[in-house]
PDB file of C-alpha atoms and ligand atoms in Angstrom:
ATOM      1  CA  MET A   1       0.000   0.000   0.000  1.00 62.00           C
ATOM      2  CA  THR A   2       1.216   3.475  -0.882  1.00 80.00           C
ATOM      3  CA  LYS A   3       0.784   6.254   1.624  1.00 94.00           C
ATOM      4  CA  MET A   4      -0.592   9.227  -0.262  1.00 97.00           C
ATOM      5  CA  LEU A   5      -0.884  11.398   2.822  1.00 98.00           C
ATOM      6  CA  ASP A   6       1.174  10.860   5.924  1.00 98.00           C
ATOM      7  CA  ILE A   7       0.335  13.218   8.751  1.00 98.00           C
ATOM      8  CA  GLN A   8       2.835  13.297  11.578  1.00 98.00           C
ATOM      9  CA  HIS A   9       2.275  15.083  14.898  1.00 98.00           C
ATOM     10  CA  LEU A  10       0.233  17.813  13.297  1.00 98.00           C
ATOM     11  CA  LYS A  11      -0.459  20.786  15.511  1.00 98.00           C
ATOM     12  CA  LYS A  12      -2.456  23.919  14.785  1.00 98.00           C
ATOM     13  CA  THR A  13      -3.025  26.761  17.175  1.00 98.00           C
ATOM     14  CA  PHE A  14      -4.878  30.033  16.709  1.00 98.00           C
ATOM     15  CA  GLY A  15      -3.406  32.401  19.294  1.00 97.00           C
ATOM     16  CA  LYS A  16      -3.835  30.533  22.576  1.00 97.00           C
ATOM     17  CA  ASN A  17      -6.435  28.178  21.146  1.00 98.00           C
ATOM     18  CA  GLU A  18      -4.792  24.789  20.594  1.00 98.00           C
ATOM     19  CA  VAL A  19      -7.177  23.352  18.034  1.00 98.00           C
ATOM     20  CA  LEU A  20      -5.149  20.401  16.752  1.00 98.00           C
ATOM     21  CA  LYS A  21      -2.872  19.096  19.479  1.00 98.00           C
ATOM     22  CA  ASP A  22      -1.078  16.067  18.088  1.00 98.00           C
ATOM     23  CA  ILE A  23      -2.512  14.273  15.111  1.00 98.00           C
ATOM     24  CA  SER A  24      -0.847  11.421  13.296  1.00 98.00           C
ATOM     25  CA  ALA A  25      -2.584   9.398  10.622  1.00 98.00           C
ATOM     26  CA  SER A  26      -2.159   8.305   7.061  1.00 98.00           C
ATOM     27  CA  VAL A  27      -4.265   7.906   3.964  1.00 98.00           C
ATOM     28  CA  GLU A  28      -3.483   5.293   1.366  1.00 98.00           C
ATOM     29  CA  LYS A  29      -4.189   5.609  -2.307  1.00 97.00           C
ATOM     30  CA  GLY A  30      -7.810   4.686  -3.021  1.00 97.00           C
ATOM     31  CA  GLN A  31      -8.860   4.843   0.624  1.00 98.00           C
ATOM     32  CA  VAL A  32     -12.017   6.565   1.779  1.00 98.00           C
ATOM     33  CA  ILE A  33     -11.695   8.166   5.208  1.00 98.00           C
ATOM     34  CA  CYS A  34     -14.658   9.648   7.051  1.00 98.00           C
ATOM     35  CA  ILE A  35     -13.882  12.044   9.890  1.00 98.00           C
ATOM     36  CA  ILE A  36     -16.571  12.388  12.514  1.00 98.00           C
ATOM     37  CA  GLY A  37     -16.698  14.255  15.790  1.00 97.00           C
ATOM     38  CA  PRO A  38     -18.381  17.028  17.723  1.00 97.00           C
ATOM     39  CA  SER A  39     -18.718  20.533  16.402  1.00 96.00           C
ATOM     40  CA  GLY A  40     -15.704  22.695  17.182  1.00 96.00           C
ATOM     41  CA  SER A  41     -13.357  19.731  17.529  1.00 96.00           C
ATOM     42  CA  GLY A  42     -11.093  20.871  14.697  1.00 97.00           C
ATOM     43  CA  LYS A  43     -12.329  18.799  11.758  1.00 98.00           C
ATOM     44  CA  SER A  44     -12.449  21.717   9.310  1.00 98.00           C
ATOM     45  CA  THR A  45      -9.130  23.023  10.559  1.00 98.00           C
ATOM     46  CA  PHE A  46      -7.629  19.594   9.973  1.00 98.00           C
ATOM     47  CA  LEU A  47      -8.891  19.436   6.366  1.00 98.00           C
ATOM     48  CA  ARG A  48      -7.719  22.995   5.758  1.00 97.00           C
ATOM     49  CA  CYS A  49      -4.265  22.033   7.051  1.00 98.00           C
ATOM     50  CA  LEU A  50      -4.143  19.070   4.670  1.00 97.00           C
ATOM     51  CA  ASN A  51      -4.192  21.340   1.647  1.00 94.00           C
ATOM     52  CA  VAL A  52      -2.468  24.131   3.533  1.00 95.00           C
ATOM     53  CA  LEU A  53      -5.317  26.617   3.390  1.00 95.00           C
ATOM     54  CA  GLU A  54      -4.109  26.890   6.993  1.00 97.00           C
ATOM     55  CA  HIS A  55      -0.407  26.577   7.683  1.00 97.00           C
ATOM     56  CA  PRO A  56       0.250  23.981  10.379  1.00 97.00           C
ATOM     57  CA  THR A  57       1.899  25.259  13.566  1.00 98.00           C
ATOM     58  CA  ALA A  58       4.011  22.108  13.858  1.00 98.00           C
ATOM     59  CA  GLY A  59       4.250  18.628  12.436  1.00 98.00           C
ATOM     60  CA  LYS A  60       4.502  17.177   8.974  1.00 98.00           C
ATOM     61  CA  ILE A  61       2.060  16.534   6.158  1.00 98.00           C
ATOM     62  CA  LEU A  62       3.750  14.309   3.618  1.00 98.00           C
ATOM     63  CA  PHE A  63       1.868  14.303   0.330  1.00 98.00           C
ATOM     64  CA  ASP A  64       3.387  11.863  -2.130  1.00 94.00           C
ATOM     65  CA  GLY A  65       6.526  12.229  -0.037  1.00 92.00           C
ATOM     66  CA  THR A  66       6.779  16.046   0.016  1.00 96.00           C
ATOM     67  CA  ASP A  67       6.248  17.795   3.359  1.00 97.00           C
ATOM     68  CA  LEU A  68       3.565  20.387   2.652  1.00 97.00           C
ATOM     69  CA  ALA A  69       3.970  21.876   6.116  1.00 96.00           C
ATOM     70  CA  SER A  70       7.527  22.910   5.289  1.00 96.00           C
ATOM     71  CA  LEU A  71       6.548  24.834   2.155  1.00 96.00           C
ATOM     72  CA  LYS A  72       5.837  28.554   2.088  1.00 95.00           C
ATOM     73  CA  ASP A  73       3.077  29.913  -0.122  1.00 94.00           C
ATOM     74  CA  GLY A  74       4.343  29.890  -3.668  1.00 95.00           C
ATOM     75  CA  LYS A  75       4.501  27.945  -6.871  1.00 95.00           C
ATOM     76  CA  GLU A  76       5.553  24.568  -5.485  1.00 95.00           C
ATOM     77  CA  LEU A  77       2.800  24.586  -2.880  1.00 96.00           C
ATOM     78  CA  ASP A  78       0.229  25.755  -5.451  1.00 95.00           C
ATOM     79  CA  GLN A  79       1.132  22.892  -7.753  1.00 95.00           C
ATOM     80  CA  LEU A  80       0.679  20.370  -4.956  1.00 95.00           C
ATOM     81  CA  ARG A  81      -2.596  21.986  -3.891  1.00 95.00           C
ATOM     82  CA  GLU A  82      -3.899  21.529  -7.413  1.00 96.00           C
ATOM     83  CA  LYS A  83      -3.741  17.793  -6.835  1.00 97.00           C
ATOM     84  CA  MET A  84      -6.212  18.092  -3.973  1.00 98.00           C
ATOM     85  CA  GLY A  85      -9.835  18.826  -4.788  1.00 98.00           C
ATOM     86  CA  MET A  86     -11.862  20.480  -2.056  1.00 97.00           C
ATOM     87  CA  VAL A  87     -15.624  20.589  -1.663  1.00 98.00           C
ATOM     88  CA  PHE A  88     -17.137  22.841   0.974  1.00 97.00           C
ATOM     89  CA  GLN A  89     -20.415  22.919   2.851  1.00 96.00           C
ATOM     90  CA  ASN A  90     -21.656  25.931   0.938  1.00 96.00           C
ATOM     91  CA  PHE A  91     -20.682  24.905  -2.605  1.00 94.00           C
ATOM     92  CA  ASN A  92     -18.808  28.176  -3.265  1.00 94.00           C
ATOM     93  CA  LEU A  93     -19.669  28.223  -6.980  1.00 97.00           C
ATOM     94  CA  PHE A  94     -18.959  31.414  -8.901  1.00 97.00           C
ATOM     95  CA  PRO A  95     -22.429  33.013  -9.086  1.00 97.00           C
ATOM     96  CA  ASN A  96     -21.700  35.083 -12.181  1.00 97.00           C
ATOM     97  CA  MET A  97     -20.760  32.063 -14.301  1.00 98.00           C
ATOM     98  CA  ASN A  98     -22.912  29.293 -15.646  1.00 98.00           C
ATOM     99  CA  VAL A  99     -22.344  25.676 -14.713  1.00 98.00           C
ATOM    100  CA  ILE A 100     -19.919  24.677 -17.460  1.00 98.00           C
ATOM    101  CA  GLU A 101     -17.970  27.933 -17.046  1.00 98.00           C
ATOM    102  CA  ASN A 102     -17.600  27.114 -13.346  1.00 98.00           C
ATOM    103  CA  VAL A 103     -16.272  23.671 -14.210  1.00 98.00           C
ATOM    104  CA  LYS A 104     -13.822  24.646 -16.927  1.00 98.00           C
ATOM    105  CA  LEU A 105     -12.362  27.812 -15.412  1.00 98.00           C
ATOM    106  CA  ALA A 106      -9.582  26.327 -13.272  1.00 97.00           C
ATOM    107  CA  PRO A 107      -8.313  23.782 -15.823  1.00 98.00           C
ATOM    108  CA  MET A 108      -8.023  26.598 -18.376  1.00 98.00           C
ATOM    109  CA  LYS A 109      -6.586  29.263 -16.057  1.00 97.00           C
ATOM    110  CA  VAL A 110      -4.385  27.139 -13.862  1.00 95.00           C
ATOM    111  CA  LYS A 111      -3.406  24.278 -16.119  1.00 95.00           C
ATOM    112  CA  GLY A 112      -3.507  26.075 -19.444  1.00 97.00           C
ATOM    113  CA  ILE A 113      -5.852  23.521 -20.971  1.00 97.00           C
ATOM    114  CA  SER A 114      -7.583  24.690 -24.170  1.00 98.00           C
ATOM    115  CA  GLU A 115     -11.179  25.826 -23.909  1.00 98.00           C
ATOM    116  CA  ALA A 116     -12.338  23.066 -26.275  1.00 98.00           C
ATOM    117  CA  GLN A 117     -10.664  20.369 -24.183  1.00 98.00           C
ATOM    118  CA  ALA A 118     -11.876  21.882 -20.896  1.00 98.00           C
ATOM    119  CA  GLU A 119     -15.402  22.021 -22.288  1.00 98.00           C
ATOM    120  CA  LYS A 120     -15.261  18.398 -23.374  1.00 98.00           C
ATOM    121  CA  THR A 121     -13.887  17.149 -20.059  1.00 98.00           C
ATOM    122  CA  GLY A 122     -16.276  19.415 -18.169  1.00 98.00           C
ATOM    123  CA  LEU A 123     -19.326  18.077 -19.971  1.00 98.00           C
ATOM    124  CA  ALA A 124     -18.208  14.512 -19.347  1.00 98.00           C
ATOM    125  CA  LEU A 125     -17.902  15.308 -15.645  1.00 98.00           C
ATOM    126  CA  LEU A 126     -21.313  16.954 -15.579  1.00 98.00           C
ATOM    127  CA  GLU A 127     -22.656  13.817 -17.208  1.00 98.00           C
ATOM    128  CA  LYS A 128     -21.043  11.795 -14.451  1.00 97.00           C
ATOM    129  CA  VAL A 129     -22.772  13.825 -11.715  1.00 97.00           C
ATOM    130  CA  GLY A 130     -26.048  13.720 -13.652  1.00 97.00           C
ATOM    131  CA  LEU A 131     -26.151  17.373 -14.692  1.00 98.00           C
ATOM    132  CA  ALA A 132     -25.111  17.468 -18.350  1.00 96.00           C
ATOM    133  CA  ASP A 133     -28.430  19.106 -19.224  1.00 97.00           C
ATOM    134  CA  ARG A 134     -27.745  21.987 -16.806  1.00 98.00           C
ATOM    135  CA  ALA A 135     -24.460  23.136 -18.348  1.00 98.00           C
ATOM    136  CA  LYS A 136     -25.751  26.539 -19.443  1.00 98.00           C
ATOM    137  CA  GLN A 137     -27.730  27.324 -16.312  1.00 98.00           C
ATOM    138  CA  PHE A 138     -26.556  29.626 -13.567  1.00 98.00           C
ATOM    139  CA  PRO A 139     -25.954  28.278 -10.049  1.00 98.00           C
ATOM    140  CA  THR A 140     -28.851  30.226  -8.520  1.00 97.00           C
ATOM    141  CA  SER A 141     -31.324  28.407 -10.765  1.00 97.00           C
ATOM    142  CA  LEU A 142     -30.210  25.043  -9.373  1.00 98.00           C
ATOM    143  CA  SER A 143     -31.186  23.291  -6.170  1.00 97.00           C
ATOM    144  CA  GLY A 144     -28.632  22.975  -3.381  1.00 97.00           C
ATOM    145  CA  GLY A 145     -28.058  19.333  -4.226  1.00 98.00           C
ATOM    146  CA  GLN A 146     -27.433  20.165  -7.874  1.00 98.00           C
ATOM    147  CA  GLN A 147     -25.081  23.004  -6.937  1.00 98.00           C
ATOM    148  CA  GLN A 148     -23.088  20.686  -4.720  1.00 98.00           C
ATOM    149  CA  ARG A 149     -22.814  18.144  -7.538  1.00 98.00           C
ATOM    150  CA  VAL A 150     -21.517  20.913  -9.805  1.00 98.00           C
ATOM    151  CA  ALA A 151     -18.981  21.773  -7.100  1.00 98.00           C
ATOM    152  CA  ILE A 152     -17.851  18.140  -7.094  1.00 98.00           C
ATOM    153  CA  ALA A 153     -17.548  18.129 -10.899  1.00 98.00           C
ATOM    154  CA  ARG A 154     -15.594  21.384 -10.723  1.00 98.00           C
ATOM    155  CA  ALA A 155     -13.133  19.904  -8.237  1.00 98.00           C
ATOM    156  CA  LEU A 156     -12.766  16.758 -10.364  1.00 98.00           C
ATOM    157  CA  ALA A 157     -12.027  18.878 -13.438  1.00 98.00           C
ATOM    158  CA  MET A 158      -8.558  19.502 -12.033  1.00 98.00           C
ATOM    159  CA  ASP A 159      -7.976  15.750 -12.087  1.00 98.00           C
ATOM    160  CA  PRO A 160      -7.015  15.621  -8.393  1.00 98.00           C
ATOM    161  CA  GLU A 161      -5.287  12.726  -6.663  1.00 98.00           C
ATOM    162  CA  VAL A 162      -7.391  13.149  -3.554  1.00 98.00           C
ATOM    163  CA  MET A 163     -10.708  14.808  -2.804  1.00 98.00           C
ATOM    164  CA  LEU A 164     -11.360  16.558   0.505  1.00 98.00           C
ATOM    165  CA  PHE A 165     -14.964  17.145   1.543  1.00 98.00           C
ATOM    166  CA  ASP A 166     -15.987  19.368   4.455  1.00 98.00           C
ATOM    167  CA  GLU A 167     -19.540  18.483   5.475  1.00 98.00           C
ATOM    168  CA  PRO A 168     -20.729  18.461   1.871  1.00 98.00           C
ATOM    169  CA  THR A 169     -24.352  17.737   2.784  1.00 98.00           C
ATOM    170  CA  SER A 170     -24.758  19.817   5.939  1.00 97.00           C
ATOM    171  CA  ALA A 171     -26.227  22.845   4.182  1.00 97.00           C
ATOM    172  CA  LEU A 172     -28.710  20.848   2.125  1.00 97.00           C
ATOM    173  CA  ASP A 173     -32.413  20.301   2.590  1.00 96.00           C
ATOM    174  CA  PRO A 174     -32.907  16.694   3.714  1.00 96.00           C
ATOM    175  CA  GLU A 175     -34.403  15.543   0.423  1.00 97.00           C
ATOM    176  CA  MET A 176     -31.217  16.560  -1.423  1.00 97.00           C
ATOM    177  CA  VAL A 177     -28.713  14.812   0.796  1.00 98.00           C
ATOM    178  CA  GLY A 178     -29.170  11.450  -0.941  1.00 98.00           C
ATOM    179  CA  GLU A 179     -28.253  12.604  -4.442  1.00 97.00           C
ATOM    180  CA  VAL A 180     -24.986  14.148  -3.234  1.00 98.00           C
ATOM    181  CA  LEU A 181     -24.082  11.089  -1.161  1.00 98.00           C
ATOM    182  CA  LYS A 182     -24.824   8.937  -4.214  1.00 98.00           C
ATOM    183  CA  THR A 183     -22.411  11.014  -6.307  1.00 98.00           C
ATOM    184  CA  MET A 184     -19.762  10.636  -3.610  1.00 98.00           C
ATOM    185  CA  LYS A 185     -20.393   6.919  -3.373  1.00 98.00           C
ATOM    186  CA  ASP A 186     -19.918   6.540  -7.138  1.00 98.00           C
ATOM    187  CA  LEU A 187     -16.684   8.478  -6.851  1.00 98.00           C
ATOM    188  CA  ALA A 188     -15.499   6.196  -4.061  1.00 98.00           C
ATOM    189  CA  SER A 189     -16.331   3.140  -6.191  1.00 98.00           C
ATOM    190  CA  SER A 190     -14.276   4.578  -9.024  1.00 97.00           C
ATOM    191  CA  GLY A 191     -11.219   4.373  -6.773  1.00 98.00           C
ATOM    192  CA  MET A 192     -10.840   8.035  -5.808  1.00 98.00           C
ATOM    193  CA  THR A 193      -8.957   8.720  -2.597  1.00 98.00           C
ATOM    194  CA  MET A 194     -11.298  10.696  -0.350  1.00 98.00           C
ATOM    195  CA  VAL A 195     -11.181  12.386   3.049  1.00 98.00           C
ATOM    196  CA  ILE A 196     -14.668  13.356   4.129  1.00 98.00           C
ATOM    197  CA  VAL A 197     -15.804  15.258   7.199  1.00 98.00           C
ATOM    198  CA  THR A 198     -19.406  14.229   7.675  1.00 98.00           C
ATOM    199  CA  HIS A 199     -22.270  13.803  10.080  1.00 97.00           C
ATOM    200  CA  GLU A 200     -23.841  11.189   7.824  1.00 97.00           C
ATOM    201  CA  MET A 201     -23.152   8.125   9.931  1.00 97.00           C
ATOM    202  CA  GLY A 202     -24.979   5.756   7.571  1.00 97.00           C
ATOM    203  CA  PHE A 203     -22.799   6.910   4.695  1.00 98.00           C
ATOM    204  CA  ALA A 204     -19.627   6.591   6.784  1.00 98.00           C
ATOM    205  CA  ARG A 205     -20.602   3.098   7.840  1.00 97.00           C
ATOM    206  CA  GLU A 206     -21.292   2.033   4.275  1.00 98.00           C
ATOM    207  CA  VAL A 207     -18.564   3.771   2.298  1.00 98.00           C
ATOM    208  CA  ALA A 208     -15.596   4.466   4.589  1.00 98.00           C
ATOM    209  CA  ASP A 209     -12.589   2.203   4.735  1.00 98.00           C
ATOM    210  CA  GLU A 210     -11.659   3.975   7.952  1.00 98.00           C
ATOM    211  CA  VAL A 211     -13.521   6.253  10.329  1.00 98.00           C
ATOM    212  CA  TRP A 212     -11.561   8.752  12.394  1.00 98.00           C
ATOM    213  CA  PHE A 213     -13.183  10.197  15.497  1.00 98.00           C
ATOM    214  CA  MET A 214     -11.853  13.650  16.298  1.00 98.00           C
ATOM    215  CA  ALA A 215     -12.379  15.340  19.634  1.00 97.00           C
ATOM    216  CA  ASP A 216     -10.541  17.906  21.729  1.00 94.00           C
ATOM    217  CA  GLY A 217      -7.735  18.242  19.209  1.00 95.00           C
ATOM    218  CA  TYR A 218      -6.869  14.549  18.982  1.00 97.00           C
ATOM    219  CA  LEU A 219      -7.957  11.555  16.958  1.00 97.00           C
ATOM    220  CA  GLN A 220      -9.586   9.581  19.748  1.00 96.00           C
ATOM    221  CA  GLY A 221     -10.666   6.667  17.642  1.00 95.00           C
ATOM    222  CA  LYS A 222      -9.577   5.222  14.341  1.00 97.00           C
ATOM    223  CA  GLY A 223     -10.573   2.022  12.622  1.00 98.00           C
ATOM    224  CA  THR A 224     -13.046   0.341  10.348  1.00 98.00           C
ATOM    225  CA  PRO A 225     -16.606   1.657  10.641  1.00 98.00           C
ATOM    226  CA  LYS A 226     -17.499  -1.492  12.544  1.00 97.00           C
ATOM    227  CA  GLU A 227     -14.684  -0.983  15.037  1.00 97.00           C
ATOM    228  CA  VAL A 228     -15.379   2.689  15.616  1.00 97.00           C
ATOM    229  CA  PHE A 229     -19.174   2.501  15.688  1.00 97.00           C
ATOM    230  CA  GLU A 230     -19.621  -0.789  17.501  1.00 96.00           C
ATOM    231  CA  HIS A 231     -16.584  -0.864  19.747  1.00 96.00           C
ATOM    232  CA  PRO A 232     -15.610   2.740  20.543  1.00 95.00           C
ATOM    233  CA  THR A 233     -12.573   2.775  22.778  1.00 92.00           C
ATOM    234  CA  SER A 234     -12.782   6.226  24.394  1.00 93.00           C
ATOM    235  CA  GLU A 235     -15.540   7.559  26.658  1.00 94.00           C
ATOM    236  CA  ARG A 236     -15.664  10.636  24.429  1.00 95.00           C
ATOM    237  CA  ALA A 237     -16.424   8.506  21.368  1.00 96.00           C
ATOM    238  CA  LYS A 238     -19.019   6.437  23.258  1.00 96.00           C
ATOM    239  CA  ASP A 239     -20.765   9.598  24.386  1.00 96.00           C
ATOM    240  CA  PHE A 240     -20.693  11.175  20.898  1.00 97.00           C
ATOM    241  CA  LEU A 241     -21.935   8.033  19.191  1.00 96.00           C
ATOM    242  CA  SER A 242     -24.733   7.566  21.702  1.00 95.00           C
ATOM    243  CA  LYS A 243     -26.040  10.948  20.563  1.00 95.00           C
ATOM    244  CA  VAL A 244     -25.705  10.547  16.796  1.00 93.00           C
ATOM    245  CA  LEU A 245     -26.354   6.892  16.053  1.00 85.00           C
TER     246      LEU A 245
HETATM  247  P1  LIG B   1     -15.157  21.726  13.416  1.00 68.03           P
HETATM  248  O1  LIG B   1     -15.006  21.775  11.936  1.00 68.03           O
HETATM  249  O2  LIG B   1     -14.835  20.395  14.012  1.00 68.03           O
HETATM  250  O3  LIG B   1     -16.506  22.198  13.873  1.00 68.03           O
HETATM  251  P2  LIG B   1     -13.259  23.908  13.381  1.00 68.03           P
HETATM  252  O4  LIG B   1     -12.010  23.363  12.832  1.00 68.03           O
HETATM  253  O5  LIG B   1     -14.113  24.714  12.504  1.00 68.03           O
HETATM  254  O6  LIG B   1     -14.097  22.723  14.061  1.00 68.03           O
HETATM  255  O7  LIG B   1     -12.937  24.808  14.636  1.00 68.03           O
HETATM  256  C1  LIG B   1     -12.173  24.360  15.725  1.00 68.03           C
HETATM  257  C2  LIG B   1     -11.724  25.537  16.573  1.00 68.03           C
HETATM  258  O8  LIG B   1     -10.820  26.329  15.824  1.00 68.03           O
HETATM  259  C3  LIG B   1     -12.857  26.466  16.993  1.00 68.03           C
HETATM  260  O9  LIG B   1     -12.617  26.827  18.333  1.00 68.03           O
HETATM  261  C4  LIG B   1     -12.685  27.651  16.083  1.00 68.03           C
HETATM  262  O10 LIG B   1     -13.116  28.821  16.689  1.00 68.03           O
HETATM  263  C5  LIG B   1     -11.189  27.679  15.843  1.00 68.03           C
HETATM  264  N1  LIG B   1     -10.825  28.279  14.556  1.00 68.03           N
HETATM  265  C6  LIG B   1     -11.044  27.719  13.337  1.00 68.03           C
HETATM  266  N2  LIG B   1     -10.564  28.507  12.346  1.00 68.03           N
HETATM  267  C7  LIG B   1     -10.048  29.605  12.959  1.00 68.03           C
HETATM  268  C8  LIG B   1      -9.398  30.789  12.487  1.00 68.03           C
HETATM  269  N3  LIG B   1      -9.176  31.005  11.184  1.00 68.03           N
HETATM  270  N4  LIG B   1      -8.996  31.684  13.404  1.00 68.03           N
HETATM  271  C9  LIG B   1      -9.196  31.472  14.732  1.00 68.03           C
HETATM  272  N5  LIG B   1      -9.785  30.380  15.242  1.00 68.03           N
HETATM  273  C10 LIG B   1     -10.208  29.449  14.366  1.00 68.03           C
HETATM  274 MG1  LIG B   2     -16.329  22.209  10.414  1.00 68.03          MG
END
């Protein structure tokens, strides 16, 4: 097994607030990791450290062998970031662009791919997320679930090695959660490496290779869904799971 991400003693503080205290974990190629845990426990901060939207205070993040934490903002870091797709809770689509423009912008601007090629790849991705017929519509005319699927297609357009998801269904009306989870499940089946912060315990149980339980700045549980959900080792995890399962 190849370690795609190897996180070693990661620490992140904001002023006096020690959010991530000492986190070590690794993600292998093709693995699907679901991160669960109480609100405020540092899950978003952790994901943002992985692609260095936040610079770690200490520790290492080896991505294909390069320590991202040691890199300053600049070209090398940007090029590595491009290999990580990120999907946020609130979609973050560009409101002034239609769907296909949203999807093809980064490949053209960042990778210098021709418009014709970006259009072709973009349409294929929209097809994959079930939205090929919406290519010319603007984000505001789409439902939340459709917008999130566009956001997933847009991230995939950069041909990332790993996809990071931060509560991708938390902002959706309940009836739209399923379609986004389905898209993510298809992506997992296709072999994509994924790190997903989620409150969807059913999804985590079904799709994750590993579940990580984060609380108080540490990973307080790590294992297969069965291990983490059925045999939680820490009191903190038992208490959390008793509330969400
Ligand atoms: P979660 O995603 O698990 O709910 P977060 O990572 O969003 O948790 O937040 C964990 C802690 O980090 C919170 O106390 C939050 O206030 C703090 N925090 C997150 N981002 C910042 C920031 N940019 N500046 C200061 N504090 C932050
Ligand atoms: Mg969060």
